[in-house]
Amino acid sequence: MVREYWVKDLSLASRGRLQIEWAERHMPVLLRIREMFEKEKPLKGITVGACLHVTKETAVLVRTLKAGGAEVYLCASNPLSTQDEVAAALVEDGIHVFAWRGMSTEEYYSAIAHVISAEPDVTIDDGADLVTTLHKLARGEKTMETEIAKKVTGELDFEKLISKVRGGTEETTTGVTRLRAMARAGMLRYPIIAVNDAYTKYLFDNRYGTGQSTIDGILRATNILLAGKVVVVAGYGWVGRGIAMRARGMGARVIVTEVNPIRALEALYDGFEVMPMSKAAEIGDVFITATGNIKVIRKEHMEKMKDGAILCNAGHFNVEVWIPDLEELAIEKREIRPNVVEYRLKNGKRLYLLGEGRLVNLVCAEGHPSEVMDMSFANQALSVRYLVEHGKEMRPDVYRVPAEIDELVARLKLECLGVEIDTLTPEQERYLKSWEMGTI
Ligand code: NAI
């Protein structure tokens, strides 16, 4: 059955409204874009289908898209990241929301199916579950996702539906990786703008946003003292860098594990210890995965860990800490605090898993601070407008955010922060483009 919305409890809306108001105070760039959208209505007649973490910041984005004239359908990009009060407030705002915290896998894909059945002109994804499910449906594939989806959509003309899509955007590294793989395999059917790869996204959101909010999630879940602890960060990408930097700032001794020699060297030169997980497993107090990869912490590592070690993940999917191994090694399991599950292993040691191994910053805290989502979602809003205007001229592939959008977001952010910068003099511009002049 197709519904107009599907949330936990509409009576939470007034609390959600206050949360959204708080986020809006810290998202001035997106509010500027909203003003522009309100006047110009660039998304008039457009249906946007979005699969994002349903947080107060996402609320500010979808309200901006609606102000631009779009009809917005929103489902969750993680079964545990929805802020129920925000979802309720958005329903009151006329957004079709299909999300609540604690969805089952079946409910998660049913929600995606609701968004698909709205026949979107533009998709916004975070992790690529919406785009991959739509493509699998259009290819007539029989998978767990498509079987669940069809219970909602029935037999729609998915070929017609996918042909209608002008383009999509992707918010995160893991989603971009999946979509690039689809493009390489010749399977991608419409253009995607990789919002993640905008400078004004990953340099701030992945690094400072995830860095801070991951520590926030660990502290809210455990209330441990980080000072003096050995924190092991797996992956020294933009997310790993931010986490390592902030953990060190809290007084932890940080060890980085990597597979990429350049990144490993960078971590070393940034002042961190670098070693393989097999060694780090023996000495770490807190383990944080941020690789976008599978089975980064597995049985052989868990068996070596100290009694009391804490395990969590900041990468997109709950596959980095391999939970089936933890389940297999455990003889007993109990929730000792909200979001903290204690596993007692056969060897007598106890390991603690936070937030079911899902994104610790979203499950155990509130996700990124609004200030960084201001830039990420400004890129989203402007990229959606770009796709509405140009999507039909672009062939199916994964594209960077146009440089003018990236730069505009940075300029607007500086302006909102009241920070001025220099401009090149005409002579400096000429100099930078020339080769003739050397030392004087
Ligand atoms: P990235 O590609 O810049 O970095 C990932 C790093 O992990 C790379 O340096 C890679 O060499 C390393 N790596 C891969 N396999 C490894 C292994 N087995 N052991 C050790 N290192 C390994 O990616 P980025 O932007 O740092 O994102 C990482 C993950 O975090 C992705 O899944 C992304 O979607 C997610 N993410 C999560 C956010 C959140 O709110 N929690 C926000 C932004 C991104």
mmCIF file of N, CA and C in Angstrom, residues 23 132 170 174 200 291 296 410:
data_model
loop_
_atom_site.group_PDB
_atom_site.id
_atom_site.type_symbol
_atom_site.label_atom_id
_atom_site.label_comp_id
_atom_site.label_asym_id
_atom_site.label_seq_id
_atom_site.Cartn_x
_atom_site.Cartn_y
_atom_site.Cartn_z
ATOM 1 N N ALA A 23 18.669 24.342 14.073
ATOM 2 C CA ALA A 23 19.556 24.063 12.931
ATOM 3 C C ALA A 23 19.577 25.258 11.978
ATOM 4 N N THR A 132 20.509 2.425 -6.336
ATOM 5 C CA THR A 132 20.751 1.025 -6.707
ATOM 6 C C THR A 132 19.434 0.239 -6.710
ATOM 7 N N GLU A 170 24.738 12.564 -4.907
ATOM 8 C CA GLU A 170 25.164 11.585 -3.894
ATOM 9 C C GLU A 170 25.967 12.298 -2.823
ATOM 10 N N THR A 174 31.018 6.473 0.303
ATOM 11 C CA THR A 174 30.612 5.110 -0.032
ATOM 12 C C THR A 174 29.624 5.101 -1.206
ATOM 13 N N THR A 200 33.993 22.012 -0.732
ATOM 14 C CA THR A 200 33.238 22.573 0.401
ATOM 15 C C THR A 200 32.388 21.510 1.095
ATOM 16 N N THR A 291 36.608 3.490 7.024
ATOM 17 C CA THR A 291 37.270 3.100 5.771
ATOM 18 C C THR A 291 36.321 3.013 4.573
ATOM 19 N N VAL A 296 36.841 -4.851 8.439
ATOM 20 C CA VAL A 296 38.109 -4.208 8.806
ATOM 21 C C VAL A 296 38.536 -4.691 10.189
ATOM 22 N N ALA A 410 31.625 28.411 -0.832
ATOM 23 C CA ALA A 410 32.707 28.908 0.039
ATOM 24 C C ALA A 410 32.576 30.419 0.247
#
